GROMACS .gro file of C-alpha atoms in nm:
model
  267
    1UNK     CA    1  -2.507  10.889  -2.790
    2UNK     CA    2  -2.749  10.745  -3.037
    3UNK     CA    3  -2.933  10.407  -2.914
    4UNK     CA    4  -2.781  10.110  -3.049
    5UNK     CA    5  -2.973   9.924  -3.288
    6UNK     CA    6  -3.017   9.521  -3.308
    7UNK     CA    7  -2.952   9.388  -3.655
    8UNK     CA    8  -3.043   8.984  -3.665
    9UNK     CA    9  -2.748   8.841  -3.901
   10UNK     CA   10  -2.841   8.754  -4.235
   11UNK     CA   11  -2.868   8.381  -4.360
   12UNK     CA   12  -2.921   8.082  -4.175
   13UNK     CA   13  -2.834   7.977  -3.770
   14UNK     CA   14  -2.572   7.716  -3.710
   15UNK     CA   15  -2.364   7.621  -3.435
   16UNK     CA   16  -1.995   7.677  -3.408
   17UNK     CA   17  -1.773   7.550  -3.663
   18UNK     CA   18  -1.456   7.504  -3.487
   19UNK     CA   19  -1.288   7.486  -3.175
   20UNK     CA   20  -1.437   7.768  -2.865
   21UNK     CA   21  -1.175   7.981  -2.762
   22UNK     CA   22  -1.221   8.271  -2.523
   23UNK     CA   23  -1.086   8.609  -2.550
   24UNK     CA   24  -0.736   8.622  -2.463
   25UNK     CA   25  -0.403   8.479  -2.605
   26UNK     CA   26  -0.314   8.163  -2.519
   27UNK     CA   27   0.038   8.137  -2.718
   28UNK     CA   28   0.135   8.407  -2.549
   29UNK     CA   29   0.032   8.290  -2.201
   30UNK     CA   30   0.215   7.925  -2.266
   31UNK     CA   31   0.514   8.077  -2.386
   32UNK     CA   32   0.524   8.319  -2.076
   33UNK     CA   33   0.515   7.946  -1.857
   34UNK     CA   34   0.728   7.769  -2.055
   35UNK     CA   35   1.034   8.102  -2.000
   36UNK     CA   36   0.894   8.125  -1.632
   37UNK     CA   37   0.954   7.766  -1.595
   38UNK     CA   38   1.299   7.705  -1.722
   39UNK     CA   39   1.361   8.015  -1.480
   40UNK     CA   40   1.220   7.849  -1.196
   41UNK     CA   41   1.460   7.501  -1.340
   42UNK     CA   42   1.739   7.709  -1.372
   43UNK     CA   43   1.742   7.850  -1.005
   44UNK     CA   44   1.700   7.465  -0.901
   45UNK     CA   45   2.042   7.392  -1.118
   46UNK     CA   46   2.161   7.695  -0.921
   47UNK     CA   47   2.111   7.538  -0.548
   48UNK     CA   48   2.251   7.180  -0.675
   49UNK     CA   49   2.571   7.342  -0.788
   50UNK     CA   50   2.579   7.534  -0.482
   51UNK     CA   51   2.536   7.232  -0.260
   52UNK     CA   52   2.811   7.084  -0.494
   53UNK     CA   53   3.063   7.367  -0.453
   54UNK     CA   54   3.050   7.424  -0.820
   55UNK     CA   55   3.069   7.830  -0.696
   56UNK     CA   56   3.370   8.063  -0.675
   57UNK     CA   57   3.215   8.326  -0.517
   58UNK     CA   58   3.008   8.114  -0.235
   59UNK     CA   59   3.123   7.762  -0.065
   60UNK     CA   60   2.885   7.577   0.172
   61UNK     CA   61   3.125   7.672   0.468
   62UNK     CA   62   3.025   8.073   0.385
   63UNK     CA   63   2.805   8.171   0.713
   64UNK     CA   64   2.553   8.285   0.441
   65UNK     CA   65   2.551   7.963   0.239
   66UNK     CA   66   2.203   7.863   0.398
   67UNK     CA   67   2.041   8.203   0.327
   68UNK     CA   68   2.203   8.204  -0.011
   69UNK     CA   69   2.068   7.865  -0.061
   70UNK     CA   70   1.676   7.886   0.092
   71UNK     CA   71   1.688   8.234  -0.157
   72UNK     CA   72   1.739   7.990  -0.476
   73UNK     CA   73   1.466   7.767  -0.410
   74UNK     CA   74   1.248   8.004  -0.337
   75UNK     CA   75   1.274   8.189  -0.616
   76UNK     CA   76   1.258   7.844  -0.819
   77UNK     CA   77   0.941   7.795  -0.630
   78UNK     CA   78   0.807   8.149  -0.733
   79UNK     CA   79   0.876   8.154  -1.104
   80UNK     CA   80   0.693   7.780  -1.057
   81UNK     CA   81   0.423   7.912  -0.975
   82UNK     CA   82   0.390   8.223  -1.205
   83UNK     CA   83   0.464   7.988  -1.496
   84UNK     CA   84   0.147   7.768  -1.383
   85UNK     CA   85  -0.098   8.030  -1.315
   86UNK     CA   86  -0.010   8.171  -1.659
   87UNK     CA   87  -0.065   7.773  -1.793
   88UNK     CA   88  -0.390   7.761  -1.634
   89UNK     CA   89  -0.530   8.045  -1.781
   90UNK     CA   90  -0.402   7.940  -2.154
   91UNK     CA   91  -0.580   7.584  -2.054
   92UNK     CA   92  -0.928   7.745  -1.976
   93UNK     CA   93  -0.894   8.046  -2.284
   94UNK     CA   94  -0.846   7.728  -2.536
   95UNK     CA   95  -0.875   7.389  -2.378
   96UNK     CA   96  -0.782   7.046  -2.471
   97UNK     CA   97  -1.006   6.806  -2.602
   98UNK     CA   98  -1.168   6.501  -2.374
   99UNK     CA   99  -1.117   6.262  -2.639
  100UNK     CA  100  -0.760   6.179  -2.563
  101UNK     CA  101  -0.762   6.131  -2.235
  102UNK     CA  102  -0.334   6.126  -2.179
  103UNK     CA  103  -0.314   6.445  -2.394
  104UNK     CA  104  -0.590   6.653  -2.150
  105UNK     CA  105  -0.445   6.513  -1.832
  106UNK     CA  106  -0.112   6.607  -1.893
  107UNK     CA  107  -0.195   6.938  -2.070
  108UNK     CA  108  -0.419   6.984  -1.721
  109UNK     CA  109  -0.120   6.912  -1.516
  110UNK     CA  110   0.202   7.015  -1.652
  111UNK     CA  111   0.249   7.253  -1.384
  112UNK     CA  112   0.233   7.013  -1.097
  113UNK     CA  113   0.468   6.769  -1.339
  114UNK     CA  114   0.749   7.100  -1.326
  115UNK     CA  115   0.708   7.130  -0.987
  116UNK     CA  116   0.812   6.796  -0.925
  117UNK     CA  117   1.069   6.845  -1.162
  118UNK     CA  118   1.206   7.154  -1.013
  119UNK     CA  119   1.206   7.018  -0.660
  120UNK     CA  120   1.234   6.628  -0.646
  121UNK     CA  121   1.577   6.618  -0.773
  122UNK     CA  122   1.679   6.882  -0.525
  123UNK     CA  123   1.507   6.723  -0.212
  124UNK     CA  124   1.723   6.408  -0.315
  125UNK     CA  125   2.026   6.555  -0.340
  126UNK     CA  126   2.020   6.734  -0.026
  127UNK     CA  127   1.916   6.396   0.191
  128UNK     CA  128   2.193   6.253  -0.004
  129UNK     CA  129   2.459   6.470   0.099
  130UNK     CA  130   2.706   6.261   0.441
  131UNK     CA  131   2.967   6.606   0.425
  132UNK     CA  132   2.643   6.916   0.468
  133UNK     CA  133   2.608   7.039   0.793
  134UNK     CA  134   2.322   6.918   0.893
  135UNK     CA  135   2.150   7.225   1.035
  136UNK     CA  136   2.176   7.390   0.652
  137UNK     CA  137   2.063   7.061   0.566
  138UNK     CA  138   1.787   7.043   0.752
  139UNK     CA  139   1.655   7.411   0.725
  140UNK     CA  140   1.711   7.379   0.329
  141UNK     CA  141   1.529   7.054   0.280
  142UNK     CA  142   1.249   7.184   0.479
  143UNK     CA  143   1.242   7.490   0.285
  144UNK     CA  144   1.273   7.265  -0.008
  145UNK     CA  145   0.985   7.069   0.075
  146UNK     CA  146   0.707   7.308   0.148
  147UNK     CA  147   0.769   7.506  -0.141
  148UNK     CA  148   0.750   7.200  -0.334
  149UNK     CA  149   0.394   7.211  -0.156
  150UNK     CA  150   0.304   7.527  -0.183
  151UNK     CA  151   0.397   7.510  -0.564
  152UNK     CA  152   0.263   7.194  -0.613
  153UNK     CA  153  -0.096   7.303  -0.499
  154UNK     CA  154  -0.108   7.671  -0.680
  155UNK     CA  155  -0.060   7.477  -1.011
  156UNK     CA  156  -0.296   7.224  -0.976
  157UNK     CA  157  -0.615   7.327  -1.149
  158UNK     CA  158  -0.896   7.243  -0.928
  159UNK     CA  159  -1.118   7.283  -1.189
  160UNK     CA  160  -1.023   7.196  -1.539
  161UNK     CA  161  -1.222   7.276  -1.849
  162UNK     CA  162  -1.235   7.077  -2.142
  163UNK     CA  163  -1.323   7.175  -2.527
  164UNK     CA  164  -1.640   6.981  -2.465
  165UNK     CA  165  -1.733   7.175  -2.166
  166UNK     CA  166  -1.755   7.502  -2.397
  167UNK     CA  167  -1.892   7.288  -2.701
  168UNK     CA  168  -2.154   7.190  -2.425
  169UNK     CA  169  -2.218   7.543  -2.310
  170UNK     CA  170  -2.195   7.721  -2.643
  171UNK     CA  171  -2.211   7.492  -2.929
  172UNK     CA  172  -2.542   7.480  -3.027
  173UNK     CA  173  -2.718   7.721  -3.272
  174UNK     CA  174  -2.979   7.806  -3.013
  175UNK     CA  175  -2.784   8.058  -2.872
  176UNK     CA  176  -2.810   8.417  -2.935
  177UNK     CA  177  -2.465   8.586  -2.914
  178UNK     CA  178  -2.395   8.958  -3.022
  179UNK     CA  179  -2.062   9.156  -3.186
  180UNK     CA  180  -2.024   9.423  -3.389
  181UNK     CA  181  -1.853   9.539  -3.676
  182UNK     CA  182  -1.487   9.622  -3.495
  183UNK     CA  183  -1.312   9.394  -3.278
  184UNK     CA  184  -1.292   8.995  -3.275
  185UNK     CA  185  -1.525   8.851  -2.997
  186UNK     CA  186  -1.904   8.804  -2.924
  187UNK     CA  187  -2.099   8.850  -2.659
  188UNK     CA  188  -2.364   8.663  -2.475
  189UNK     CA  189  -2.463   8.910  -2.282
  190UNK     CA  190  -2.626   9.208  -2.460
  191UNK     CA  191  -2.523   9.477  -2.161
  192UNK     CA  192  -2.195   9.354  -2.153
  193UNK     CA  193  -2.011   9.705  -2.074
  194UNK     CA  194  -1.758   9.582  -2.350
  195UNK     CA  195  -2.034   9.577  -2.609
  196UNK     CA  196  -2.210   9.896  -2.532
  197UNK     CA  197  -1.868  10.104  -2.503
  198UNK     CA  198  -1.778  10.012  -2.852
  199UNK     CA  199  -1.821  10.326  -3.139
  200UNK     CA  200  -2.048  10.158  -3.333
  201UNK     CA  201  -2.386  10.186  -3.332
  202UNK     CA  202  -2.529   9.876  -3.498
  203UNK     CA  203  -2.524   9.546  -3.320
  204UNK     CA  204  -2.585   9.232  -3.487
  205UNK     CA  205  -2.788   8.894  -3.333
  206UNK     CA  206  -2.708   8.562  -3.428
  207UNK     CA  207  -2.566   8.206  -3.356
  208UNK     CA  208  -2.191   8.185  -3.285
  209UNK     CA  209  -2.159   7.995  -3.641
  210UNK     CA  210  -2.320   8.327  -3.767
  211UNK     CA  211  -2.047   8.503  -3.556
  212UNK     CA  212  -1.766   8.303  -3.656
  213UNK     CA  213  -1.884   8.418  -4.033
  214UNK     CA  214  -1.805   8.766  -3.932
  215UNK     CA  215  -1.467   8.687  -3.813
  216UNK     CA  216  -1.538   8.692  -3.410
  217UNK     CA  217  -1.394   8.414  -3.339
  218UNK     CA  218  -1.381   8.422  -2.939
  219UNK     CA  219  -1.585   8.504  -2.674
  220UNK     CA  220  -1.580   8.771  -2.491
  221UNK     CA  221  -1.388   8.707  -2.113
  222UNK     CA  222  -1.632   8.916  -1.896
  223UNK     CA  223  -1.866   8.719  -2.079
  224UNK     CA  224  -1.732   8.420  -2.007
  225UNK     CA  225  -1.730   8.528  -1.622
  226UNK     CA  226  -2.113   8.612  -1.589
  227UNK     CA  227  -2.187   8.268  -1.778
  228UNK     CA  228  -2.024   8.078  -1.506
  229UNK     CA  229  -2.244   8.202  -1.276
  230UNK     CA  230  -2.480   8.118  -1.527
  231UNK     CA  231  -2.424   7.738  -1.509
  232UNK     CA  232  -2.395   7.710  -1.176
  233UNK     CA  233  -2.708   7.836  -1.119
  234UNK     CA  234  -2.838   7.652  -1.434
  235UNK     CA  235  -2.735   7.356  -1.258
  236UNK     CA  236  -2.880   7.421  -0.902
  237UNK     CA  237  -3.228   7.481  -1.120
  238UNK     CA  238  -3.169   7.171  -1.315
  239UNK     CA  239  -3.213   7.335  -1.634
  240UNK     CA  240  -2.976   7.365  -1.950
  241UNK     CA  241  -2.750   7.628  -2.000
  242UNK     CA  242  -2.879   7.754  -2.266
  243UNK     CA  243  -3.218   7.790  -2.112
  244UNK     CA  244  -3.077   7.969  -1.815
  245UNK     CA  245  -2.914   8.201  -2.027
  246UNK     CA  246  -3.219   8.279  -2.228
  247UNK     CA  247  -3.404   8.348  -1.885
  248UNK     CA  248  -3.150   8.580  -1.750
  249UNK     CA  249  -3.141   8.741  -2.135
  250UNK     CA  250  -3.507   8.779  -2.058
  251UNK     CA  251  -3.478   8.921  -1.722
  252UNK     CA  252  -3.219   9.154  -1.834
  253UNK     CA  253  -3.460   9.292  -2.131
  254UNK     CA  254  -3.730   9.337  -1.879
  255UNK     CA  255  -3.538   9.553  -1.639
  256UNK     CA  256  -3.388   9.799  -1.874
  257UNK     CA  257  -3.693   9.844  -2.093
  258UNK     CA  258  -3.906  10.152  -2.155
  259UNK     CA  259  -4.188  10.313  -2.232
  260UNK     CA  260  -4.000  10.551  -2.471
  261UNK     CA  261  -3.752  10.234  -2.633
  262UNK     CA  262  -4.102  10.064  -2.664
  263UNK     CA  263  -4.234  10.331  -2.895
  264UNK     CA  264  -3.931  10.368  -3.053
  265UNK     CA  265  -3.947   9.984  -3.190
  266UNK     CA  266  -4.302   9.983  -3.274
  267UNK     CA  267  -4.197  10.305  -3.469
   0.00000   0.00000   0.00000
């Protein structure tokens, strides 16, 4: 396979003109936590009926009506916690904006807001309830209540990003980010395994504005992942990111070059 060659974009560097999104498809993430959630809601409206003896086919006298029960919220607790794992990664592909502070908490949160939703009312109604044995009582509102904390936990998000933190981190015309012709993304890393496995041979050099020109208008997720390690280190060395990255760019370069590419750019 012919070497690639580096083509620096034509006109002028500028930083990125809209909002940073990473590669990936955020609509289709939130609308896979929104149906996951109103799964997980449903299978809560399931247990309250069946406490209620809204049910034909089960009554809280059957000698299975605890199992039947504890089966209902934990499935409302899984699809919980599917929906909010799916959330979280729509929140960190395109992330809400710092300057309305209500708008990023709850977009941050809405995960641990349905599982108090989806529990909470539940929890209630069982402590509420003189005529339920009370062992099925018990065990269920046990039940109840650590997968309330199990689900609460999975969908907090330990460690939110904001639009700012990738306007921070990427924003700037100073940083070199490379695409090719095909596809939709960029790349800050030049060996990115995505970037060499592509057909075409040329790759272009420029800002992300530059990129953005071209129509990539995301970056690249295993990208993404090396560039976290990227700040963190950035940060233990007390330098900006984008002076970390240009280091490791630098390293990078050093370590793969050769004699023979040398000759081959001088030619």
């Amino acid at each position: 396979m012919a070497e690639k060659k580096i083509i620096r974009a034509e006109g002028e560097r500028k930083a990125a003109q809209g909002k940073i999104q990473l590669e990936g498809n955020p609509v289709g993430l939130r609308i896979g936590a929104i149906i996951c959630w109103i799964i997980g809601l449903a299978f809560e409206v399931v247990g309250i009926f069946m406490i209620a003896n809204r049910f034909d086919f089960i009554s809280t006298e059957d000698p299975n009506f605890t199992i039947w029960l504890c089966g209902a919220l934990v499935l409302d607790m899984i699809f919980v916690i599917i929906g909010s794992v799916l959330w979280k990664k729509a929140n960190h592909i395109c992330p809400a904006s710092k300057k309305n502070a209500f708008t990023f908490w709850l977009w941050n949160n809405m995960g641990v807001i349905v599982a108090c939703i989806a529990f909470i009312p539940i929890i209630i109604y069982l402590l509420t309830q003189k005529d339920l044995d009370s062992k099925t009582k018990t065990i269920a509102t046990i039940v109840a209540g650590v997968a309330f904390a199990i689900a609460g936990v999975s969908s907090y998000d330990f460690n939110p990003v904001s639009q700012e933190d990738l306007q921070e981190m990427y924003g700037g015309a100073d940083i070199d980010v490379y695409w090719v012709a095909t596809g939709s993304v960029y790349h800050t890393h030049q060996d990115c395994n995505h970037l060499n496995a592509s057909t075409q041979e040329d790759m272009v050099v420029g800002s992300i504005g530059q990129a953005e020109d071209a129509g990539k208008d995301r970056l690249c997720k295993t990208c993404e992942r090396k560039d976290e390690k990227i700040k963190a280190e950035a940060e233990a060395n007390g330098v900006s990111f984008s002076e970390q990255l240009k280091k490791e760019a630098g390293v990078a370069a050093e370590a793969t070059e050769t004699p023979e590419s040398t000759e081959t750019s001088e030619e």
